[in-house]
Amino acid sequence: MTRTHPGRLVIEPPEPDPTPEAMIARAAAMRGELVAEAPAGEERGGYSERLHERFTEAGFYRVLQPRRYGGYEFGLDTFFRLITEISHGDPATGWSVCLASDHVFHIASFFSERAQEELFSPDGHFCSPHRAAPTGTAERVRGGYRVRGTWDYCSGITHATHFIATAMGPAPGTDGPPVPLACVLPRGDYTVLDDWGGGATLGLQGTGSNSVRVDDAFVPEHLAEHYDWKAFAMPPDGTPGYRLHRNPLYLGRSLTIYYGGLAAPVVGAAFAALDEYEQILRTRPTTVPPKVLRCESPDHQRWFGEAQSLADSALAVLVAAGERYTAAGREWERTGAFPVGADVRPRGMAQQAARLAADAVDRLFTTGGTSAAKRGSRLQRCFRDVAMYRTHIGAQADLHFAANARVHFGLPTPL
């Protein structure tokens, strides 16, 4: 339901007071469906319309969305737990849901009240990938920009209501040199190319990471913002989103959510691989004498136990990263200080969580037997999805750890 007060729009959420625990439980209850649909999702290139409807009804897309505009305004720790749990069923689906729903954080942090009222209307349903690479152009015209370009790897585009394209153009209100602009386009103003799924990549084939082409779309100026979200200078009174929603969640520091969102599907993959490995251990004998169930083998017990501890540790570290981000926002409210370093540190934690989880998947896949490597094996799918993650720039932890140190020592860094 939408209510209009004098000078302000309010969209009621579908449910008045769901708890984080209830949201996580809904994802856990869908695990069987996610496992069953994963092979078709790989072939299709993304999850089904039926699952999209289920996620919409469950409120998954609204976890980070402001309550004023129909969301639940939970913290990053809850969001990371939700994506991990969806990914426990299918990592590719978790990745897709994450990249379709986490950029509501940026809309709520950096865009004006006018923009937010427009984007969240009429009922608060909003899903939008953001492609950070500025592979398009934004030509200034009266009232806004003409945007053109093609963006690859637009994860989560399959069921999106919008697309956030980074294009080079003059900053809003200026005629200066080109800067990266985050331009929000509604569905219908862009074309989704048929270039994902069906074996096009090694893994993460069910993520809806298709390319998007924009031929010549008008973007009004209030739907284009300077994309400097990683290391911007925090205004004394906070971001537009903080001033609007009065929640430090929307202070817009973006490193923790960017890298935590990539880590959560990998952590979920570790738990999915554990499930499959446990089934192998409970039902198959060892290949060398004495012939016993693998769950009775000390070697398999050790491999399972180590992977289990890696997965548990990964989840704990990832959730702690989200909690640390929340604490940094509250500290800003108290002291006015939320430096980039306070965002860099939990980013490093999120990357370490992904490393731990990836190590768990490696151990399980390499000791799961040759049948685990066969086409159609869930364990093989987890291994391929994690291998694909490892090619992402967000997984190149050594580069980022060096950047973290440069931030700590006050040295310039591109982050």
PDB file of N, CA and C in Angstrom, residues 154-235:
ATOM      1  N   CYS A 154      26.486  -8.469 -16.433  1.00  0.00           N
ATOM      2  CA  CYS A 154      25.463  -7.737 -15.668  1.00  0.00           C
ATOM      3  C   CYS A 154      24.664  -8.731 -14.817  1.00  0.00           C
ATOM      4  N   SER A 155      25.321  -9.292 -13.814  1.00  0.00           N
ATOM      5  CA  SER A 155      24.734 -10.373 -13.013  1.00  0.00           C
ATOM      6  C   SER A 155      23.436  -9.937 -12.361  1.00  0.00           C
ATOM      7  N   GLY A 156      22.401 -10.777 -12.532  1.00  0.00           N
ATOM      8  CA  GLY A 156      21.096 -10.512 -11.947  1.00  0.00           C
ATOM      9  C   GLY A 156      20.142  -9.787 -12.873  1.00  0.00           C
ATOM     10  N   ILE A 157      20.508  -9.621 -14.139  1.00  0.00           N
ATOM     11  CA  ILE A 157      19.686  -8.838 -15.056  1.00  0.00           C
ATOM     12  C   ILE A 157      18.409  -9.569 -15.468  1.00  0.00           C
ATOM     13  N   THR A 158      18.364 -10.885 -15.305  1.00  0.00           N
ATOM     14  CA  THR A 158      17.255 -11.682 -15.851  1.00  0.00           C
ATOM     15  C   THR A 158      15.891 -11.163 -15.430  1.00  0.00           C
ATOM     16  N   HIS A 159      15.717 -10.879 -14.143  1.00  0.00           N
ATOM     17  CA  HIS A 159      14.404 -10.461 -13.635  1.00  0.00           C
ATOM     18  C   HIS A 159      14.432  -9.021 -13.128  1.00  0.00           C
ATOM     19  N   ALA A 160      15.391  -8.230 -13.588  1.00  0.00           N
ATOM     20  CA  ALA A 160      15.575  -6.875 -13.075  1.00  0.00           C
ATOM     21  C   ALA A 160      14.458  -5.934 -13.528  1.00  0.00           C
ATOM     22  N   THR A 161      14.159  -4.969 -12.671  1.00  0.00           N
ATOM     23  CA  THR A 161      13.251  -3.880 -13.041  1.00  0.00           C
ATOM     24  C   THR A 161      14.015  -2.718 -13.658  1.00  0.00           C
ATOM     25  N   HIS A 162      15.336  -2.615 -13.325  1.00  0.00           N
ATOM     26  CA  HIS A 162      16.175  -1.523 -13.792  1.00  0.00           C
ATOM     27  C   HIS A 162      17.590  -2.042 -14.046  1.00  0.00           C
ATOM     28  N   PHE A 163      18.388  -1.192 -14.654  1.00  0.00           N
ATOM     29  CA  PHE A 163      19.813  -1.458 -14.829  1.00  0.00           C
ATOM     30  C   PHE A 163      20.583  -0.184 -14.531  1.00  0.00           C
ATOM     31  N   ILE A 164      21.645  -0.306 -13.715  1.00  0.00           N
ATOM     32  CA  ILE A 164      22.503   0.836 -13.409  1.00  0.00           C
ATOM     33  C   ILE A 164      23.761   0.706 -14.264  1.00  0.00           C
ATOM     34  N   ALA A 165      23.880   1.576 -15.245  1.00  0.00           N
ATOM     35  CA  ALA A 165      24.995   1.547 -16.189  1.00  0.00           C
ATOM     36  C   ALA A 165      25.988   2.643 -15.831  1.00  0.00           C
ATOM     37  N   THR A 166      27.268   2.287 -15.762  1.00  0.00           N
ATOM     38  CA  THR A 166      28.296   3.299 -15.560  1.00  0.00           C
ATOM     39  C   THR A 166      28.776   3.794 -16.918  1.00  0.00           C
ATOM     40  N   ALA A 167      28.595   5.083 -17.142  1.00  0.00           N
ATOM     41  CA  ALA A 167      28.956   5.693 -18.414  1.00  0.00           C
ATOM     42  C   ALA A 167      29.765   6.959 -18.157  1.00  0.00           C
ATOM     43  N   MET A 168      30.583   7.329 -19.097  1.00  0.00           N
ATOM     44  CA  MET A 168      31.425   8.517 -18.947  1.00  0.00           C
ATOM     45  C   MET A 168      30.704   9.742 -19.490  1.00  0.00           C
ATOM     46  N   GLY A 169      30.609  10.759 -18.644  1.00  0.00           N
ATOM     47  CA  GLY A 169      29.961  12.001 -19.034  1.00  0.00           C
ATOM     48  C   GLY A 169      30.225  13.074 -18.003  1.00  0.00           C
ATOM     49  N   PRO A 170      29.868  14.322 -18.285  1.00  0.00           N
ATOM     50  CA  PRO A 170      30.085  15.396 -17.314  1.00  0.00           C
ATOM     51  C   PRO A 170      29.234  15.188 -16.072  1.00  0.00           C
ATOM     52  N   ALA A 171      29.776  15.545 -14.932  1.00  0.00           N
ATOM     53  CA  ALA A 171      29.052  15.377 -13.675  1.00  0.00           C
ATOM     54  C   ALA A 171      27.754  16.182 -13.700  1.00  0.00           C
ATOM     55  N   PRO A 172      26.713  15.697 -13.017  1.00  0.00           N
ATOM     56  CA  PRO A 172      25.449  16.440 -12.973  1.00  0.00           C
ATOM     57  C   PRO A 172      25.667  17.889 -12.534  1.00  0.00           C
ATOM     58  N   GLY A 173      25.048  18.809 -13.275  1.00  0.00           N
ATOM     59  CA  GLY A 173      25.147  20.221 -12.943  1.00  0.00           C
ATOM     60  C   GLY A 173      26.407  20.892 -13.416  1.00  0.00           C
ATOM     61  N   THR A 174      27.237  20.176 -14.200  1.00  0.00           N
ATOM     62  CA  THR A 174      28.493  20.757 -14.681  1.00  0.00           C
ATOM     63  C   THR A 174      28.655  20.494 -16.173  1.00  0.00           C
ATOM     64  N   ASP A 175      29.605  21.208 -16.755  1.00  0.00           N
ATOM     65  CA  ASP A 175      30.032  20.935 -18.127  1.00  0.00           C
ATOM     66  C   ASP A 175      31.507  20.565 -18.129  1.00  0.00           C
ATOM     67  N   GLY A 176      31.954  19.948 -17.047  1.00  0.00           N
ATOM     68  CA  GLY A 176      33.352  19.606 -16.871  1.00  0.00           C
ATOM     69  C   GLY A 176      33.753  18.373 -17.643  1.00  0.00           C
ATOM     70  N   PRO A 177      34.949  17.898 -17.392  1.00  0.00           N
ATOM     71  CA  PRO A 177      35.443  16.705 -18.091  1.00  0.00           C
ATOM     72  C   PRO A 177      34.641  15.477 -17.713  1.00  0.00           C
ATOM     73  N   PRO A 178      34.670  14.442 -18.542  1.00  0.00           N
ATOM     74  CA  PRO A 178      33.881  13.233 -18.243  1.00  0.00           C
ATOM     75  C   PRO A 178      34.331  12.561 -16.957  1.00  0.00           C
ATOM     76  N   VAL A 179      33.351  12.098 -16.194  1.00  0.00           N
ATOM     77  CA  VAL A 179      33.575  11.310 -14.991  1.00  0.00           C
ATOM     78  C   VAL A 179      32.655  10.092 -15.071  1.00  0.00           C
ATOM     79  N   PRO A 180      32.915   9.040 -14.308  1.00  0.00           N
ATOM     80  CA  PRO A 180      31.992   7.900 -14.316  1.00  0.00           C
ATOM     81  C   PRO A 180      30.656   8.297 -13.695  1.00  0.00           C
ATOM     82  N   LEU A 181      29.580   8.003 -14.396  1.00  0.00           N
ATOM     83  CA  LEU A 181      28.227   8.297 -13.922  1.00  0.00           C
ATOM     84  C   LEU A 181      27.445   6.999 -13.773  1.00  0.00           C
ATOM     85  N   ALA A 182      26.775   6.828 -12.657  1.00  0.00           N
ATOM     86  CA  ALA A 182      25.864   5.706 -12.467  1.00  0.00           C
ATOM     87  C   ALA A 182      24.485   6.143 -12.951  1.00  0.00           C
ATOM     88  N   CYS A 183      24.074   5.602 -14.090  1.00  0.00           N
ATOM     89  CA  CYS A 183      22.836   6.014 -14.758  1.00  0.00           C
ATOM     90  C   CYS A 183      21.797   4.900 -14.612  1.00  0.00           C
ATOM     91  N   VAL A 184      20.641   5.215 -14.089  1.00  0.00           N
ATOM     92  CA  VAL A 184      19.607   4.214 -13.840  1.00  0.00           C
ATOM     93  C   VAL A 184      18.595   4.227 -14.976  1.00  0.00           C
ATOM     94  N   LEU A 185      18.452   3.047 -15.606  1.00  0.00           N
ATOM     95  CA  LEU A 185      17.516   2.916 -16.720  1.00  0.00           C
ATOM     96  C   LEU A 185      16.447   1.885 -16.370  1.00  0.00           C
ATOM     97  N   PRO A 186      15.177   2.173 -16.671  1.00  0.00           N
ATOM     98  CA  PRO A 186      14.119   1.178 -16.438  1.00  0.00           C
ATOM     99  C   PRO A 186      14.139   0.101 -17.504  1.00  0.00           C
ATOM    100  N   ARG A 187      13.603  -1.051 -17.144  1.00  0.00           N
ATOM    101  CA  ARG A 187      13.476  -2.132 -18.130  1.00  0.00           C
ATOM    102  C   ARG A 187      12.657  -1.607 -19.314  1.00  0.00           C
ATOM    103  N   GLY A 188      13.104  -1.923 -20.489  1.00  0.00           N
ATOM    104  CA  GLY A 188      12.491  -1.374 -21.692  1.00  0.00           C
ATOM    105  C   GLY A 188      13.389  -0.376 -22.375  1.00  0.00           C
ATOM    106  N   ASP A 189      14.301   0.233 -21.587  1.00  0.00           N
ATOM    107  CA  ASP A 189      15.259   1.171 -22.169  1.00  0.00           C
ATOM    108  C   ASP A 189      16.596   0.507 -22.470  1.00  0.00           C
ATOM    109  N   TYR A 190      16.683  -0.796 -22.271  1.00  0.00           N
ATOM    110  CA  TYR A 190      17.917  -1.521 -22.562  1.00  0.00           C
ATOM    111  C   TYR A 190      17.559  -2.889 -23.120  1.00  0.00           C
ATOM    112  N   THR A 191      18.524  -3.514 -23.781  1.00  0.00           N
ATOM    113  CA  THR A 191      18.341  -4.835 -24.375  1.00  0.00           C
ATOM    114  C   THR A 191      19.269  -5.823 -23.686  1.00  0.00           C
ATOM    115  N   VAL A 192      18.713  -6.943 -23.222  1.00  0.00           N
ATOM    116  CA  VAL A 192      19.513  -8.002 -22.616  1.00  0.00           C
ATOM    117  C   VAL A 192      19.948  -8.965 -23.718  1.00  0.00           C
ATOM    118  N   LEU A 193      21.249  -9.124 -23.882  1.00  0.00           N
ATOM    119  CA  LEU A 193      21.775  -9.978 -24.952  1.00  0.00           C
ATOM    120  C   LEU A 193      21.794 -11.443 -24.520  1.00  0.00           C
ATOM    121  N   ASP A 194      21.606 -12.321 -25.469  1.00  0.00           N
ATOM    122  CA  ASP A 194      21.549 -13.760 -25.196  1.00  0.00           C
ATOM    123  C   ASP A 194      22.966 -14.335 -25.265  1.00  0.00           C
ATOM    124  N   ASP A 195      23.763 -14.064 -24.220  1.00  0.00           N
ATOM    125  CA  ASP A 195      25.160 -14.508 -24.255  1.00  0.00           C
ATOM    126  C   ASP A 195      25.611 -15.115 -22.926  1.00  0.00           C
ATOM    127  N   TRP A 196      24.677 -15.731 -22.203  1.00  0.00           N
ATOM    128  CA  TRP A 196      25.042 -16.343 -20.925  1.00  0.00           C
ATOM    129  C   TRP A 196      24.358 -17.698 -20.798  1.00  0.00           C
ATOM    130  N   GLY A 197      24.956 -18.579 -19.975  1.00  0.00           N
ATOM    131  CA  GLY A 197      24.389 -19.900 -19.748  1.00  0.00           C
ATOM    132  C   GLY A 197      24.704 -20.859 -20.875  1.00  0.00           C
ATOM    133  N   GLY A 198      24.264 -22.104 -20.680  1.00  0.00           N
ATOM    134  CA  GLY A 198      24.427 -23.102 -21.719  1.00  0.00           C
ATOM    135  C   GLY A 198      25.868 -23.455 -22.025  1.00  0.00           C
ATOM    136  N   GLY A 199      26.738 -23.345 -21.028  1.00  0.00           N
ATOM    137  CA  GLY A 199      28.134 -23.703 -21.223  1.00  0.00           C
ATOM    138  C   GLY A 199      29.015 -22.573 -21.708  1.00  0.00           C
ATOM    139  N   ALA A 200      28.514 -21.332 -21.691  1.00  0.00           N
ATOM    140  CA  ALA A 200      29.307 -20.205 -22.183  1.00  0.00           C
ATOM    141  C   ALA A 200      30.511 -19.922 -21.300  1.00  0.00           C
ATOM    142  N   THR A 201      30.429 -20.301 -20.028  1.00  0.00           N
ATOM    143  CA  THR A 201      31.526 -20.077 -19.091  1.00  0.00           C
ATOM    144  C   THR A 201      31.757 -21.350 -18.284  1.00  0.00           C
ATOM    145  N   LEU A 202      32.864 -21.366 -17.557  1.00  0.00           N
ATOM    146  CA  LEU A 202      33.181 -22.529 -16.736  1.00  0.00           C
ATOM    147  C   LEU A 202      32.163 -22.726 -15.626  1.00  0.00           C
ATOM    148  N   GLY A 203      31.805 -21.660 -14.947  1.00  0.00           N
ATOM    149  CA  GLY A 203      30.898 -21.754 -13.812  1.00  0.00           C
ATOM    150  C   GLY A 203      30.036 -20.517 -13.690  1.00  0.00           C
ATOM    151  N   LEU A 204      29.232 -20.484 -12.623  1.00  0.00           N
ATOM    152  CA  LEU A 204      28.282 -19.393 -12.392  1.00  0.00           C
ATOM    153  C   LEU A 204      27.407 -19.148 -13.619  1.00  0.00           C
ATOM    154  N   GLN A 205      27.038 -20.232 -14.282  1.00  0.00           N
ATOM    155  CA  GLN A 205      26.256 -20.092 -15.509  1.00  0.00           C
ATOM    156  C   GLN A 205      24.809 -19.696 -15.241  1.00  0.00           C
ATOM    157  N   GLY A 206      24.333 -19.927 -14.019  1.00  0.00           N
ATOM    158  CA  GLY A 206      22.948 -19.604 -13.699  1.00  0.00           C
ATOM    159  C   GLY A 206      22.771 -18.251 -13.050  1.00  0.00           C
ATOM    160  N   THR A 207      23.718 -17.329 -13.268  1.00  0.00           N
ATOM    161  CA  THR A 207      23.694 -16.047 -12.567  1.00  0.00           C
ATOM    162  C   THR A 207      23.008 -14.923 -13.331  1.00  0.00           C
ATOM    163  N   GLY A 208      22.530 -15.191 -14.539  1.00  0.00           N
ATOM    164  CA  GLY A 208      21.929 -14.117 -15.322  1.00  0.00           C
ATOM    165  C   GLY A 208      22.912 -12.989 -15.580  1.00  0.00           C
ATOM    166  N   SER A 209      24.160 -13.346 -15.898  1.00  0.00           N
ATOM    167  CA  SER A 209      25.204 -12.333 -16.092  1.00  0.00           C
ATOM    168  C   SER A 209      25.336 -11.929 -17.558  1.00  0.00           C
ATOM    169  N   ASN A 210      24.209 -11.760 -18.213  1.00  0.00           N
ATOM    170  CA  ASN A 210      24.181 -11.395 -19.626  1.00  0.00           C
ATOM    171  C   ASN A 210      24.751 -10.000 -19.840  1.00  0.00           C
ATOM    172  N   SER A 211      25.133  -9.730 -21.071  1.00  0.00           N
ATOM    173  CA  SER A 211      25.489  -8.365 -21.454  1.00  0.00           C
ATOM    174  C   SER A 211      24.219  -7.554 -21.685  1.00  0.00           C
ATOM    175  N   VAL A 212      24.350  -6.247 -21.513  1.00  0.00           N
ATOM    176  CA  VAL A 212      23.235  -5.317 -21.712  1.00  0.00           C
ATOM    177  C   VAL A 212      23.675  -4.245 -22.703  1.00  0.00           C
ATOM    178  N   ARG A 213      22.814  -3.974 -23.679  1.00  0.00           N
ATOM    179  CA  ARG A 213      23.094  -2.931 -24.672  1.00  0.00           C
ATOM    180  C   ARG A 213      22.082  -1.798 -24.532  1.00  0.00           C
ATOM    181  N   VAL A 214      22.585  -0.590 -24.539  1.00  0.00           N
ATOM    182  CA  VAL A 214      21.735   0.599 -24.546  1.00  0.00           C
ATOM    183  C   VAL A 214      22.046   1.364 -25.832  1.00  0.00           C
ATOM    184  N   ASP A 215      21.062   1.489 -26.700  1.00  0.00           N
ATOM    185  CA  ASP A 215      21.309   2.102 -28.004  1.00  0.00           C
ATOM    186  C   ASP A 215      21.278   3.626 -27.947  1.00  0.00           C
ATOM    187  N   ASP A 216      20.276   4.173 -27.321  1.00  0.00           N
ATOM    188  CA  ASP A 216      20.172   5.634 -27.230  1.00  0.00           C
ATOM    189  C   ASP A 216      19.018   5.944 -26.285  1.00  0.00           C
ATOM    190  N   ALA A 217      19.307   5.955 -24.983  1.00  0.00           N
ATOM    191  CA  ALA A 217      18.255   6.130 -23.983  1.00  0.00           C
ATOM    192  C   ALA A 217      18.451   7.442 -23.245  1.00  0.00           C
ATOM    193  N   PHE A 218      17.362   8.118 -22.981  1.00  0.00           N
ATOM    194  CA  PHE A 218      17.418   9.346 -22.191  1.00  0.00           C
ATOM    195  C   PHE A 218      17.354   9.003 -20.707  1.00  0.00           C
ATOM    196  N   VAL A 219      18.302   9.532 -19.938  1.00  0.00           N
ATOM    197  CA  VAL A 219      18.321   9.378 -18.487  1.00  0.00           C
ATOM    198  C   VAL A 219      18.227  10.765 -17.873  1.00  0.00           C
ATOM    199  N   PRO A 220      17.143  11.071 -17.157  1.00  0.00           N
ATOM    200  CA  PRO A 220      17.038  12.397 -16.540  1.00  0.00           C
ATOM    201  C   PRO A 220      18.152  12.622 -15.529  1.00  0.00           C
ATOM    202  N   GLU A 221      18.507  13.860 -15.318  1.00  0.00           N
ATOM    203  CA  GLU A 221      19.667  14.181 -14.497  1.00  0.00           C
ATOM    204  C   GLU A 221      19.538  13.642 -13.083  1.00  0.00           C
ATOM    205  N   HIS A 222      18.329  13.578 -12.540  1.00  0.00           N
ATOM    206  CA  HIS A 222      18.187  13.104 -11.161  1.00  0.00           C
ATOM    207  C   HIS A 222      18.371  11.589 -11.048  1.00  0.00           C
ATOM    208  N   LEU A 223      18.469  10.891 -12.181  1.00  0.00           N
ATOM    209  CA  LEU A 223      18.738   9.450 -12.162  1.00  0.00           C
ATOM    210  C   LEU A 223      20.167   9.133 -12.606  1.00  0.00           C
ATOM    211  N   ALA A 224      21.040  10.108 -12.523  1.00  0.00           N
ATOM    212  CA  ALA A 224      22.458   9.926 -12.819  1.00  0.00           C
ATOM    213  C   ALA A 224      23.266  10.561 -11.694  1.00  0.00           C
ATOM    214  N   GLU A 225      24.154   9.777 -11.096  1.00  0.00           N
ATOM    215  CA  GLU A 225      24.993  10.267 -10.006  1.00  0.00           C
ATOM    216  C   GLU A 225      26.456   9.941 -10.287  1.00  0.00           C
ATOM    217  N   HIS A 226      27.316  10.799  -9.816  1.00  0.00           N
ATOM    218  CA  HIS A 226      28.753  10.575  -9.956  1.00  0.00           C
ATOM    219  C   HIS A 226      29.122   9.277  -9.249  1.00  0.00           C
ATOM    220  N   TYR A 227      29.722   8.343  -9.987  1.00  0.00           N
ATOM    221  CA  TYR A 227      30.113   7.062  -9.395  1.00  0.00           C
ATOM    222  C   TYR A 227      31.503   7.198  -8.773  1.00  0.00           C
ATOM    223  N   ASP A 228      31.518   7.654  -7.522  1.00  0.00           N
ATOM    224  CA  ASP A 228      32.752   7.741  -6.740  1.00  0.00           C
ATOM    225  C   ASP A 228      32.520   7.087  -5.384  1.00  0.00           C
ATOM    226  N   TRP A 229      31.808   5.986  -5.404  1.00  0.00           N
ATOM    227  CA  TRP A 229      31.244   5.421  -4.189  1.00  0.00           C
ATOM    228  C   TRP A 229      32.242   4.677  -3.310  1.00  0.00           C
ATOM    229  N   LYS A 230      33.429   4.395  -3.805  1.00  0.00           N
ATOM    230  CA  LYS A 230      34.373   3.608  -3.006  1.00  0.00           C
ATOM    231  C   LYS A 230      35.147   4.452  -2.002  1.00  0.00           C
ATOM    232  N   ALA A 231      35.502   5.673  -2.368  1.00  0.00           N
ATOM    233  CA  ALA A 231      36.401   6.451  -1.510  1.00  0.00           C
ATOM    234  C   ALA A 231      36.006   7.925  -1.460  1.00  0.00           C
ATOM    235  N   PHE A 232      34.710   8.203  -1.545  1.00  0.00           N
ATOM    236  CA  PHE A 232      34.257   9.589  -1.548  1.00  0.00           C
ATOM    237  C   PHE A 232      34.504  10.249  -0.180  1.00  0.00           C
ATOM    238  N   ALA A 233      34.553  11.568  -0.179  1.00  0.00           N
ATOM    239  CA  ALA A 233      34.685  12.321   1.069  1.00  0.00           C
ATOM    240  C   ALA A 233      33.312  12.406   1.733  1.00  0.00           C
ATOM    241  N   MET A 234      33.179  11.836   2.920  1.00  0.00           N
ATOM    242  CA  MET A 234      31.888  11.817   3.601  1.00  0.00           C
ATOM    243  C   MET A 234      31.467  13.240   3.979  1.00  0.00           C
ATOM    244  N   PRO A 235      30.301  13.702   3.529  1.00  0.00           N
ATOM    245  CA  PRO A 235      29.832  15.029   3.936  1.00  0.00           C
ATOM    246  C   PRO A 235      29.608  15.078   5.450  1.00  0.00           C
TER     247      PRO A 235
END
